[in-house]
Each structure stands twice: as structure tokens, then as C-alpha cells.
GROMACS .gro file of C-alpha atoms in nm:
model
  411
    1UNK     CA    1   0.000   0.000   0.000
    2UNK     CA    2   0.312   0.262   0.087
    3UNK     CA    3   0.419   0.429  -0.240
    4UNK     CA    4   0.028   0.388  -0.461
    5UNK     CA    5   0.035   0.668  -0.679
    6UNK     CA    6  -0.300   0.750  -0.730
    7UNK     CA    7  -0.598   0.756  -0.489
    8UNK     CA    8  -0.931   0.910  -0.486
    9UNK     CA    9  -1.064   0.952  -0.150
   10UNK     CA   10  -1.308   1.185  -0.125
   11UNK     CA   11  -1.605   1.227   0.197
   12UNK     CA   12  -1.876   1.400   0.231
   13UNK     CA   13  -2.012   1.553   0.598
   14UNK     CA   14  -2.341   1.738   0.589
   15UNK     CA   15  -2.502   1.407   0.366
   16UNK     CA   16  -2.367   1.271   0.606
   17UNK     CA   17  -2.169   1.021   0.409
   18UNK     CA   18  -1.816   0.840   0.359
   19UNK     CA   19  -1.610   0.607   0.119
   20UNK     CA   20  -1.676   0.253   0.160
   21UNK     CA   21  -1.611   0.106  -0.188
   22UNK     CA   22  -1.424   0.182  -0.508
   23UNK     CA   23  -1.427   0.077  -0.837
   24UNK     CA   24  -1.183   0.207  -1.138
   25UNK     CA   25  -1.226   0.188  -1.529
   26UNK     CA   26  -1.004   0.318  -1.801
   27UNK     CA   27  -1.231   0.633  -1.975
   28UNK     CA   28  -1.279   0.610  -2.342
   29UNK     CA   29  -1.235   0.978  -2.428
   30UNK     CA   30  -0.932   1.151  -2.320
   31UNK     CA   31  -0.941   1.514  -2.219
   32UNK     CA   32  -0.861   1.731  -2.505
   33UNK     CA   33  -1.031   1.862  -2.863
   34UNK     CA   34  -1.337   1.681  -2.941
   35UNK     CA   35  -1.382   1.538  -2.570
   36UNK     CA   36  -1.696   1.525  -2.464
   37UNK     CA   37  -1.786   1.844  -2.178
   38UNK     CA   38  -1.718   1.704  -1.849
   39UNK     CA   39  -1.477   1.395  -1.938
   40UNK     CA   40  -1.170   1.355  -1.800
   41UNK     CA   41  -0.815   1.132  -1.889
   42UNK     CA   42  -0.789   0.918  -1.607
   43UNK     CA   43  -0.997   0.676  -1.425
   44UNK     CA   44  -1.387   0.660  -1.420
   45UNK     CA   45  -1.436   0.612  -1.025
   46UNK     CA   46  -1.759   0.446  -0.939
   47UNK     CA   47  -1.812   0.447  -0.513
   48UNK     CA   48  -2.105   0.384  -0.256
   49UNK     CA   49  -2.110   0.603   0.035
   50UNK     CA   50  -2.327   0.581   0.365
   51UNK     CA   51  -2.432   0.802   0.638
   52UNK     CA   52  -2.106   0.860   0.859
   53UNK     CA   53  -2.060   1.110   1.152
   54UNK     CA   54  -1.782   1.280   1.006
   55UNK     CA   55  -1.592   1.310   0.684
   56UNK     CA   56  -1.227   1.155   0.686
   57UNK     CA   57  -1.120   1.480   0.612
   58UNK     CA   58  -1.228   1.622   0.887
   59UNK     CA   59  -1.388   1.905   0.701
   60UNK     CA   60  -1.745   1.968   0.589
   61UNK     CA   61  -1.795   1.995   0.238
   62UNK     CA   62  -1.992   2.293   0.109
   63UNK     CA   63  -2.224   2.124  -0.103
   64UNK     CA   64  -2.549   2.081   0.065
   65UNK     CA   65  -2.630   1.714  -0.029
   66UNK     CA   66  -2.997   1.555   0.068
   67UNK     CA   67  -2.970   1.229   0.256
   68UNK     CA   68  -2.869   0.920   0.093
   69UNK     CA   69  -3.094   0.664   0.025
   70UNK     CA   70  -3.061   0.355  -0.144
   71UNK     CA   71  -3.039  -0.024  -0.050
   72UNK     CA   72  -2.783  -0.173   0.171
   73UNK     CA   73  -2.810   0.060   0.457
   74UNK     CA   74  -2.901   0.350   0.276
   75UNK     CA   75  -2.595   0.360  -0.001
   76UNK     CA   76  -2.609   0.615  -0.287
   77UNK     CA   77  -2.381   0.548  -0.584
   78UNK     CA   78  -2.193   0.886  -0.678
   79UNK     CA   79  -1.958   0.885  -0.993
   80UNK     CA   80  -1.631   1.106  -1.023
   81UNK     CA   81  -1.368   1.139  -1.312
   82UNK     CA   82  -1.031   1.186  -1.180
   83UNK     CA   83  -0.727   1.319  -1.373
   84UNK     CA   84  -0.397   1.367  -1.256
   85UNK     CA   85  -0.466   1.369  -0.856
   86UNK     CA   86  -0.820   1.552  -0.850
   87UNK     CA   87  -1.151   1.461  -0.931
   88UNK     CA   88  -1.398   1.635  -1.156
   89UNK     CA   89  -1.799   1.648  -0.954
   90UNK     CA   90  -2.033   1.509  -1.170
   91UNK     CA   91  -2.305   1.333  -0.919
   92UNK     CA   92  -2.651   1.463  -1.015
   93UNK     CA   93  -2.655   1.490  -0.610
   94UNK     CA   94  -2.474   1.847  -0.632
   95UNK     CA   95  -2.616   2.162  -0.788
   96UNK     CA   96  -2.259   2.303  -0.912
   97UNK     CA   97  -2.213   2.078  -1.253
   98UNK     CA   98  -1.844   2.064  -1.210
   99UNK     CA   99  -1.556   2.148  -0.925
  100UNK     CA  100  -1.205   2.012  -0.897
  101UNK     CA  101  -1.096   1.857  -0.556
  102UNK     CA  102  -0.736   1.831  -0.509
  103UNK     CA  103  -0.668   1.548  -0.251
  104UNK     CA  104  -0.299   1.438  -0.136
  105UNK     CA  105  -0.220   1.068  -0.218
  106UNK     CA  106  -0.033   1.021   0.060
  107UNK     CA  107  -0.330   0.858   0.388
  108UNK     CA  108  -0.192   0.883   0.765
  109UNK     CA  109  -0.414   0.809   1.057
  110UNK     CA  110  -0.360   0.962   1.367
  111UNK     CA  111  -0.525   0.827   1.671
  112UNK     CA  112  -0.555   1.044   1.945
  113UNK     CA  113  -0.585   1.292   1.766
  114UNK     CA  114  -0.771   1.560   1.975
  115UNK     CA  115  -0.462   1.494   2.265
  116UNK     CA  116  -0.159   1.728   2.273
  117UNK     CA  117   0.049   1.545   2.072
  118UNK     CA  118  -0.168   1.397   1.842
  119UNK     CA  119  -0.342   1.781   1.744
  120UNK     CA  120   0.027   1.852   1.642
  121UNK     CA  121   0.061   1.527   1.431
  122UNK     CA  122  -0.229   1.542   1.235
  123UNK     CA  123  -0.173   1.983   1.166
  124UNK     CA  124   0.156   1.846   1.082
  125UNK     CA  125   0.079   1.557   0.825
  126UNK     CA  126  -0.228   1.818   0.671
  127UNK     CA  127   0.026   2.121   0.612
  128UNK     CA  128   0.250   1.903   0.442
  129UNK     CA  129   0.062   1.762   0.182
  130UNK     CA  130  -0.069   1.465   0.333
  131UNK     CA  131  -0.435   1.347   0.357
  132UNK     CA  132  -0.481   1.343   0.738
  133UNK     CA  133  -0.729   1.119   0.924
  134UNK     CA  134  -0.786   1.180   1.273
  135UNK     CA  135  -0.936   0.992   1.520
  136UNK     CA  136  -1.046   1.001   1.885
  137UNK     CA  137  -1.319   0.883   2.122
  138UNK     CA  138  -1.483   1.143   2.417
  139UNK     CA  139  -1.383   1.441   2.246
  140UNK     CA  140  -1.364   1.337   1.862
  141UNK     CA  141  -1.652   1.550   1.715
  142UNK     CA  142  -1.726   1.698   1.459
  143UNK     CA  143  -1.380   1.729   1.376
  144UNK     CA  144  -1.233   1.372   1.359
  145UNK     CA  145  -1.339   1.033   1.360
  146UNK     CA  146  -1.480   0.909   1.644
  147UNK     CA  147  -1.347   0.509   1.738
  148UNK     CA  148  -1.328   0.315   2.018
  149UNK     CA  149  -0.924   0.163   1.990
  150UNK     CA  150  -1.077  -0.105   2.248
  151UNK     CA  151  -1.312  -0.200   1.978
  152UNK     CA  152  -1.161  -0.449   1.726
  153UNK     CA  153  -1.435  -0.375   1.459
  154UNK     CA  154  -1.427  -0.020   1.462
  155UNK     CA  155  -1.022   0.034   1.410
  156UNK     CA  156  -1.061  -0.254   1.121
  157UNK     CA  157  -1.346  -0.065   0.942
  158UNK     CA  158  -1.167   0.240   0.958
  159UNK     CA  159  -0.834   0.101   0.854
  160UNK     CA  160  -1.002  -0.087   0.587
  161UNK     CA  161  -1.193   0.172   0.465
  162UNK     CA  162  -0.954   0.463   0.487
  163UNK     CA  163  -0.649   0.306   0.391
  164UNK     CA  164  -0.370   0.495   0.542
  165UNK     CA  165  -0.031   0.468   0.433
  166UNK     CA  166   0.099   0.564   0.766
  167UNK     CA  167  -0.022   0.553   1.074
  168UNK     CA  168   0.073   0.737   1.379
  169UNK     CA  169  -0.043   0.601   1.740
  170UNK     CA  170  -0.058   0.868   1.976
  171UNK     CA  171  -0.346   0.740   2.216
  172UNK     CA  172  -0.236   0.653   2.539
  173UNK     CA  173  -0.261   0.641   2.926
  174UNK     CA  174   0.022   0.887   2.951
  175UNK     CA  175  -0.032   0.986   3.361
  176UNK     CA  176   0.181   0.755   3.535
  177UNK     CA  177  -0.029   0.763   3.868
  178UNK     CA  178  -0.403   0.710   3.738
  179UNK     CA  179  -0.230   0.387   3.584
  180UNK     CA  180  -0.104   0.269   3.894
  181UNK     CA  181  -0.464   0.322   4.012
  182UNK     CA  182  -0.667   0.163   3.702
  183UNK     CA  183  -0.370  -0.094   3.602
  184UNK     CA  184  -0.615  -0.326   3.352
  185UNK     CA  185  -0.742  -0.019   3.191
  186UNK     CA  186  -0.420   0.126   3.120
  187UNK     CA  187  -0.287  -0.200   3.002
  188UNK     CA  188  -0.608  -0.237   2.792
  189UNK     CA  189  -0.516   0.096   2.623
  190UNK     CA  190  -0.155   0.117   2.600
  191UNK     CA  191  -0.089  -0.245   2.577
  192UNK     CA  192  -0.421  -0.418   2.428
  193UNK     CA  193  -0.499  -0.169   2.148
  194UNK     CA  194  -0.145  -0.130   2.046
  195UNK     CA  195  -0.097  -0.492   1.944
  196UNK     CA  196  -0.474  -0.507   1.784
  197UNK     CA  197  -0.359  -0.163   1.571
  198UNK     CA  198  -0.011  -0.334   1.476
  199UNK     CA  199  -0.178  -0.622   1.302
  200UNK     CA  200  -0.438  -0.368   1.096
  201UNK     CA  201  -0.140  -0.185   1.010
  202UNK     CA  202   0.023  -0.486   0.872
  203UNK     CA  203  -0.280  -0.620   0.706
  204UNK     CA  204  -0.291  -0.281   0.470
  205UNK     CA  205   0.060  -0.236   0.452
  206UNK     CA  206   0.036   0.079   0.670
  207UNK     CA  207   0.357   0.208   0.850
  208UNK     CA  208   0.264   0.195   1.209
  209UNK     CA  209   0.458   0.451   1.433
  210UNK     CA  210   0.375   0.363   1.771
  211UNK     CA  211   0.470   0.642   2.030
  212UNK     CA  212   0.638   0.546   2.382
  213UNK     CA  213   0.785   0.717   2.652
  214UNK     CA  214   1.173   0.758   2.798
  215UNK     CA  215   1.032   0.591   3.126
  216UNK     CA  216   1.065   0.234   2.994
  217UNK     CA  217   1.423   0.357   3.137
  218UNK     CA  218   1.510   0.336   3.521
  219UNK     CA  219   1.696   0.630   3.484
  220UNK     CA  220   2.041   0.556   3.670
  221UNK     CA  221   2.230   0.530   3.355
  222UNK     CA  222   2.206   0.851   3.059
  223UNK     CA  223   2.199   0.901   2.807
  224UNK     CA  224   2.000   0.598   2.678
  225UNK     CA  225   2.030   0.492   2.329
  226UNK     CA  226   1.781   0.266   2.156
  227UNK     CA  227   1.962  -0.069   2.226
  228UNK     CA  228   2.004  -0.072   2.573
  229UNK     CA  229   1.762  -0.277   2.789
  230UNK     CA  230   1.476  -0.099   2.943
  231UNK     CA  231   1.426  -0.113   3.293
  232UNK     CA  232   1.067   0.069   3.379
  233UNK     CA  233   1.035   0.193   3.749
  234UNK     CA  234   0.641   0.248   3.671
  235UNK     CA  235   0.342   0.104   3.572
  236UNK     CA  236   0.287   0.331   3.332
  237UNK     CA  237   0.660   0.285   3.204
  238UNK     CA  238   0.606  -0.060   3.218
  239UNK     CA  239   0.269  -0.076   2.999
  240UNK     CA  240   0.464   0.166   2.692
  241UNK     CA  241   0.764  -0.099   2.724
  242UNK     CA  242   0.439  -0.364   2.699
  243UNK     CA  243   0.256  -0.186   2.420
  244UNK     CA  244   0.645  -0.142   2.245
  245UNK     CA  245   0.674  -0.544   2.171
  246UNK     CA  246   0.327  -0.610   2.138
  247UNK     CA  247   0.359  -0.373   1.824
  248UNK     CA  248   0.684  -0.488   1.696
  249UNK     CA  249   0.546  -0.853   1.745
  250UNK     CA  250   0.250  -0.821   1.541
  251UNK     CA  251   0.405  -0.537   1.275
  252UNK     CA  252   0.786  -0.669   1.192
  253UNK     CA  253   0.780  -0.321   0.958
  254UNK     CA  254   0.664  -0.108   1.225
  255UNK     CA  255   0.835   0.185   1.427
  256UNK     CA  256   0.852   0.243   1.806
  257UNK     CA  257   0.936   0.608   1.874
  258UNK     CA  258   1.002   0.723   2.252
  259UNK     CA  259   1.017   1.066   2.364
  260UNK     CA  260   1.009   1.241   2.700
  261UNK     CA  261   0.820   1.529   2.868
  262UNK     CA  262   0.588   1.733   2.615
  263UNK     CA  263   0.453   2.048   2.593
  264UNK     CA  264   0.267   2.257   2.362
  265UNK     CA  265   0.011   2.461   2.227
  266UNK     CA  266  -0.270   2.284   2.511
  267UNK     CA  267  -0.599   2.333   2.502
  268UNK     CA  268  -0.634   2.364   2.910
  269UNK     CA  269  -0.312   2.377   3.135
  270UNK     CA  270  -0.390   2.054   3.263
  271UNK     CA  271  -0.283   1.894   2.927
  272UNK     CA  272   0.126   1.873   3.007
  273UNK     CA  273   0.334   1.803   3.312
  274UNK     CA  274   0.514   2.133   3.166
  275UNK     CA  275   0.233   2.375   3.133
  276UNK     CA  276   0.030   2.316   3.449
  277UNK     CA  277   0.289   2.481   3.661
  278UNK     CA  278   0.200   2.813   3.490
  279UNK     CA  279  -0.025   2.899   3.757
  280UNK     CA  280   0.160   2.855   4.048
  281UNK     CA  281   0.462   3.094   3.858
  282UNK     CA  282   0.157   3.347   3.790
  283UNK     CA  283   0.058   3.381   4.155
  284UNK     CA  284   0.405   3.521   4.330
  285UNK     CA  285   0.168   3.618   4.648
  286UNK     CA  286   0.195   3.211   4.733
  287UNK     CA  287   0.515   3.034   4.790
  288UNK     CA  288   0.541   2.692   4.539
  289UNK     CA  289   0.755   2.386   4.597
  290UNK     CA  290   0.923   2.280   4.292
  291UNK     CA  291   1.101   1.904   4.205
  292UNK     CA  292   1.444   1.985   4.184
  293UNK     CA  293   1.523   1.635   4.148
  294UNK     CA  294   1.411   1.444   3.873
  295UNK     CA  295   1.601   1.552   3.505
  296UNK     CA  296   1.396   1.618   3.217
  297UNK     CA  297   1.417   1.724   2.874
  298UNK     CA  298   1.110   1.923   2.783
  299UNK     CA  299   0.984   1.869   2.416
  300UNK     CA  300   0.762   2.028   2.218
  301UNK     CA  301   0.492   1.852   2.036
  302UNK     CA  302   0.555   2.010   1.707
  303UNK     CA  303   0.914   1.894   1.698
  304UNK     CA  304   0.766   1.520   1.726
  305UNK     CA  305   0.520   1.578   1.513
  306UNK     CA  306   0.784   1.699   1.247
  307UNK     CA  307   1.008   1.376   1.358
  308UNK     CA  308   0.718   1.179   1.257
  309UNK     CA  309   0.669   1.259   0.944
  310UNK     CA  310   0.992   1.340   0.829
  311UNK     CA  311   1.002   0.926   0.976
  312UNK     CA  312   0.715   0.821   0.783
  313UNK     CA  313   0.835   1.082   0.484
  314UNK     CA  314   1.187   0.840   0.453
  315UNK     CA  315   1.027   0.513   0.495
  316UNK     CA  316   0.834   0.584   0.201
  317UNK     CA  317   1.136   0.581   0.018
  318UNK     CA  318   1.316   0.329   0.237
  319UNK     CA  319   1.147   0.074   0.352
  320UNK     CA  320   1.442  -0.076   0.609
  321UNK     CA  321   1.318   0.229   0.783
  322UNK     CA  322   1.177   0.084   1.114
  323UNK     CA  323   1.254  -0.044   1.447
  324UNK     CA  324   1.314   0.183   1.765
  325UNK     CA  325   1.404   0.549   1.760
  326UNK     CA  326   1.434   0.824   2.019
  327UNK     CA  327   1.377   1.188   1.997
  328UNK     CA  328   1.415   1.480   2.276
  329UNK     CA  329   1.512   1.793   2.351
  330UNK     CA  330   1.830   1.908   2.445
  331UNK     CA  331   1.810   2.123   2.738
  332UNK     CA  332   1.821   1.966   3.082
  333UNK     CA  333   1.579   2.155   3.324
  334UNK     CA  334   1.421   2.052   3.639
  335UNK     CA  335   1.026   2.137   3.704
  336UNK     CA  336   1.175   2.431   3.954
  337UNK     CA  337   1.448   2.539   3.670
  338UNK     CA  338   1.130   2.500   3.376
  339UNK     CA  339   0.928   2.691   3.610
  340UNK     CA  340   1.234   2.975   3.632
  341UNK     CA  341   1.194   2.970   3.302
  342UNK     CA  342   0.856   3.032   3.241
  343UNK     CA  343   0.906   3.363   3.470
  344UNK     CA  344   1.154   3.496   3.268
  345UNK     CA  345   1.013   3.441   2.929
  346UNK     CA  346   0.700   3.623   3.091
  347UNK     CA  347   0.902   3.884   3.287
  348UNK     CA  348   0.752   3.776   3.614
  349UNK     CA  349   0.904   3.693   3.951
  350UNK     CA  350   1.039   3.390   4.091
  351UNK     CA  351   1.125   3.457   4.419
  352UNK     CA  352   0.834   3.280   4.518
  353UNK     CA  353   0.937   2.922   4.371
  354UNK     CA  354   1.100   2.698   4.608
  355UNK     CA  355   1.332   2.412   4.487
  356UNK     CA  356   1.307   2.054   4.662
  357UNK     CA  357   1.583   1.880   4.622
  358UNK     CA  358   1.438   1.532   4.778
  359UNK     CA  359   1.339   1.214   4.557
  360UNK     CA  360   0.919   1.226   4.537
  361UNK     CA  361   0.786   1.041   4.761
  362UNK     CA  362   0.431   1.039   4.647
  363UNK     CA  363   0.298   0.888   4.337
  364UNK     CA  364   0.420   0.645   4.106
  365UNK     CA  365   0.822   0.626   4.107
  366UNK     CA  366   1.003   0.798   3.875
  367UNK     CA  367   1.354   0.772   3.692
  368UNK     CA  368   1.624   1.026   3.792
  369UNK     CA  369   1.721   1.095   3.492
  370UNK     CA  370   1.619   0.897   3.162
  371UNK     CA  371   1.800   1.151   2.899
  372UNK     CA  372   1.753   0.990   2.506
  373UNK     CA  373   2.045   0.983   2.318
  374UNK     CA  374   1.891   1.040   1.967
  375UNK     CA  375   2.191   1.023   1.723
  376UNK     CA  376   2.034   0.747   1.529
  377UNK     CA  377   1.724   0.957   1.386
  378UNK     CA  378   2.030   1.265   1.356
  379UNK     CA  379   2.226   1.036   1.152
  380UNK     CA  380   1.953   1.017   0.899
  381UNK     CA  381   1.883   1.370   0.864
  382UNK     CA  382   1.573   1.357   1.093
  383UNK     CA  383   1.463   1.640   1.400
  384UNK     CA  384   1.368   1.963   1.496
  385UNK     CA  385   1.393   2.193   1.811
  386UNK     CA  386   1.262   2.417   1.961
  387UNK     CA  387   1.393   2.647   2.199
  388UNK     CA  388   1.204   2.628   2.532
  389UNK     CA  389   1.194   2.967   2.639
  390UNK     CA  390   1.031   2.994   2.268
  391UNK     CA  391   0.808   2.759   2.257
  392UNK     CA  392   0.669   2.783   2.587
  393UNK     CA  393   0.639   3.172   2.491
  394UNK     CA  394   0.425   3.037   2.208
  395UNK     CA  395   0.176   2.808   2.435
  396UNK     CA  396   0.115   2.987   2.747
  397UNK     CA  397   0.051   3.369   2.640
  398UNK     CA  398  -0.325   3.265   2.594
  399UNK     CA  399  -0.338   3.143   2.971
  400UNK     CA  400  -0.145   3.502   3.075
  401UNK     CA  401  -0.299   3.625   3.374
  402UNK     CA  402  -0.205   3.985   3.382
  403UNK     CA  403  -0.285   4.095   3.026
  404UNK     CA  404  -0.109   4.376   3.069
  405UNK     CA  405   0.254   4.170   3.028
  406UNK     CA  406   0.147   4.099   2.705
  407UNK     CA  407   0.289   4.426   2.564
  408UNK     CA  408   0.610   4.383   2.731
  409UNK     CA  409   0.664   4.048   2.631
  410UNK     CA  410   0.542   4.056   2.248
  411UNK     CA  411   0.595   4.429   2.190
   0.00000   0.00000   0.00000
């Protein structure tokens, strides 16, 4: 499936409906003098659609189509000509007689898509010429598809029906303590589904890039290249290391990609271990007791989402691409030092921040430091950083307390 040339993929959302079946023929006519109007050089695409919740693109189309009706569940046959990568409307369905649709040939599926990291995946794949599915469950609509990755039905129709090229596995139990206090869950999720999705993959040919964490590490011994032998202190560590060979037993072609801490442009602060801790910086009137223990490398999401598909981008071309990478930021920061941080991009105190120097003794336990050495993915010409005191610039002006700052820090 990696490398087809030519794919018409097209789905409609007010209808509501979606591609379930295709059918090519050679046209007779070419495009040119004496073609008939409307004809196209290419293939004649014949495909059934059915009511759907949301289009695969994620997008509504303009066209205000009635509802389908038809046999077999209420199937309506539409007909398209497609030349050269876009399709010429010709259903009878649509009052505008003819519009070109230009639509990537390259599929990825992103699951978890309406998380952190998996909003910066799928913008990622879309901006770059890619035809991006998404896909999530409590918060999915109306923007992506909505599946259950517990279901085994629902994540082969949509594999089967989308096709994807690539896909990229974001969805996760990624709080180390609720797993340690809903361990089958967890494992369900991050273990369960990640074996189920592997096969799929592998049954379309998809590139599977399954996304892990630097905690399968025990942290005593950085930097930690992809060879050496994990040692989780967690749970939660212990369920990505889990999920990493149930993918790589059921997908030999598939791609395990760890990372540490993230941060980003979040939707509530709540969303990263990184961004939460803008509140306590904003209120100075209340002292705050940082970790000033535990090492981290603070990433942001639309570095890995760039390290994905420049991944999935290469194996395309290469298909020995595959197997275990790491990626990471380079600058070593505690919370208290990320926290300092955050201040000073922001020009507000810190006098109020108080570093703790003792291991945690609450919670799940976590690795001292479990720094990724990612030379392999350098090697092949693969990464991007960002700066933190940029990037966290970028993702917590909206949750600025004090509006007034906001000229002194971006005027």
C-alpha cells in the first residue's frame, strides 16, 4: 500500500456520508479537442457512500447534499472522473455541474488525535501535503473520527476503509499515577490496542509509528540509546515498554518512537506536566515547591510531530526504515528550573518558587534521569527543536494572567 500513486478519497459531511467502496475503469475519451464536456483522462471512479458522523477529512464539504438513500443501509452510488490527482464532480446529487478537488495521495491516521500530541501530528501531516485522518473517542466530534481503539471492529473498518499509508499512534494512558490506580485499563489501552492496531497496520501495509515514553528507562544510567535494555520503574513505564513489543510482534515493519516530557500549544493547562505549573509561577503572592530532582528534557509537540513525518516521509522511500528510535530535547531543566523559566520568558518573579531537592515520595516512582540519546534519527537527517523559552512563549501567552505583560513580552 506505501508508495500507490494514485488515490481518490473523497467524503462528504453534511449528507452525512463516507467512502466505503471503489471501483476504477479506463475512460474512453481523453481530455482534449473533441472530448466530450465534463470527461476527464484518467480513471472513471464508481463508489457507494453511507451516512457517517464525520468526513475523513475532517472538514465539511460545502455542497449541501440531501440524505442518501438507497439499499444496503441507505448507499447512494456517486460517480467522479479523476485526472492527474483531482476529481472532476459530476453526481446529479450536487447543484454546481463541475468542481475540482485536489486530494494528497499520501493517507496517515492519527489516533488520538484531539490529545496534545496527536493535534500537532495530524496539523503536521495536513500542512504538508498529506491526507490526514484523525481519530479520537470522548472528544472526537465533529472534527475527527470518532473510534473506540478497544473495539476491534471499529479500528478494522476504519483502517479498511480509509487506507492509510501511515499511521501514527498517539493514544495513550500517559499519567503515570491514574495507571497505577486503574492498572487493567491502562494496560487495555496502552498495551491491548497497540498490538490489535499493529496487526491492521500490517494487514494494509500501513507504517505503524507507535509512540512510547523515555520511562521504559530506570533512569540511573544517561543518556540511553535505543539498544540498551529498558528497565521501567512504573506502571505506566512498564505498559509503553508492553505496548512497544506487542507492536513490533505483530508489525515486523513497524516503528517504536520514545520521547520524554511534552509540551505545547494545550488546550487547558492541565494537558502537560510542563504547562500546568503556569499557575503557580503566575501567583508570586503564594510560595510553590518545585522538584528539583528528577532531570527532564522538555519537548515540544511540534518537533515530534515533524520527527514523525519526516520518519514516515523516509520510509516511504526506504522501507528498512523501522525499528526503535528516540527523539528529545536538548536542554536539561528541572520542574523548579522549567518553572524559572517560564518567569523569565514572561518577565515575572520567581522569588516565590522553592526548589526541593528530595526524591518524590508520592505517586508512582520515577527515573532520575532517563536523557535519550537520539543520534540514530540525527544520523539520517531527521529532527527539529525548539527552543524552550520559545516555545513555551508560544503556548502559554493565551493562559497570561495579567494581560497587561502581554505588551512587554510581544511588543
Amino acid at each position: 500500500m506505501v508508495g500507490r500513486e494514485k488515490e481518490l478519497s473523497i467524503h462528504f459531511v453534511p449528507g452525512s456520508c463516507r467512502l466505503v467502496e471503489v471501483r476504477e475503469s479506463a475512460l474512453a475519451s481523453p481530455v482534449g479537442a473533441g472530448s466530450p464536456r465534463g470527461q476527464a483522462s484518467g480513471a472513471r471512479v464508481a463508489f457507494r457512500a453511507y451516512p457517517a458522523r464525520v468526513g475523513a477529512s475532517g472538514q465539511a464539504c460545502s455542497h449541501r447534499h440531501p440524505p442518501c438513500t438507497g439499499s444496503e443501509g441507505g448507499a447512494t452510488e456517486f460517480v467522479y472522473l479523476v485526472a492527474h490527482g483531482s476529481s472532476v464532480f459530476s453526481s446529479s446529487h450536487c447543484g454546481r455541474k463541475q468542481e475540482e478537488v485536489n486530494i494528497p495521495n499520501r493517507r496517515v491516521l492519527v489516533t488520538g488525535a484531539t490529545g496534545l500530541l496527536g493535534r500537532a501530528v495530524h496539523k503536521e501531516f495536513q500542512q504538508n501535503n498529506w491526507h490526514a485522518v484523525g481519530c479520537g473517542f470522548r472528544r472526537a466530534r465533529p472534527k475527527f473520527e470518532q473510534v473506540n481503539l478497544l473495539d476491534s471492529n471499529a479500528v478494522h473498518h476504519i483502517i479498511h476503509d480509509f487506507q492509510p499509508h501511515v499511521i501514527v499512534h498517539c493514544a495513550a494512558e500517559r499519567r503515570p499515577d491514574v495507571v497505577e490506580n486503574q492498572p487493567d485499563a491502562a494496560s487495555q489501552l496502552n498495551v491491548d490496542a497497540s498490538g490489535n492496531l499493529a496487526k491492521e497496520a500490517a494487514a494494509v501495509g500501513a507504517f505503524l509509528i507507535y509512540i512510547s515514553s523515555d520511562y521504559v528507562f530506570d533512569g540511573t544510567n544517561p543518556p540511553y540509546r535505543e539498544e540498551d535494555i529498558p528497565a521501567p520503574l512504573n506502571l505506566y513505564g512498564k505498559t509503553k515498554l508492553d505496548g512497544e513489543k506487542a507492536v513490533l510482534e505483530n508489525n515486523l515493519g513497524a516503528a517504536v518512537l520514545r520521547i520524554p516530557i511534552l509540551y505545547g500549544e494545550v488546550e487547558k493547562l492541565e494537558e502537560s506536566a510542563v504547562t500546568v505549573m503556569f499557575d503557580k509561577v503566575q501567583f508570586s503572592n503564594k510560595s510553590a515547591n518545585m522538584d528539583h530532582w528528577q532531570q527532564r528534557f522538555p519537548t515540544h509537540v511540534k518537533d515530534v510531530a515533524t520527527v514523525c513525518r519526516q520518519l514516515a516521509e523516509k520510509r516511504m522511500l526506504d522501507p528498512s526504515i523501522k525499528g526503535t528510535f528516540h527523539w528529545s530535547g536538548n536542554e536539561q531543566m528541572t520542574k523548579y528550573e522549567m518553572a524559572c523559566a517560564i518567569a523569565d520568558a514572561f518577565n515575572l518573579p520567581s522569588s516565590h518558587l522553592r526548589p526541593i531537592t528530595d526524591s518524590p515520595v508520592l505517586g508512582a516512582q520515577r527515573p532520575r534521569n532517563a536523557q535519550l540519546d537520539c543520534s540514530k534519527l540525527e544520523t539520517l537527517g531527521i529532527g527539529q527543536r525548539t527552543p524552550f523559552r520559545i516555545g513555551i512563549k508560544e503556548s502559554l501567552w493565551p493562559f497570561l494572567i495579567d494581560k497587561r505583560w502581554r505588551q512587554t513580552v510581544f511588543h
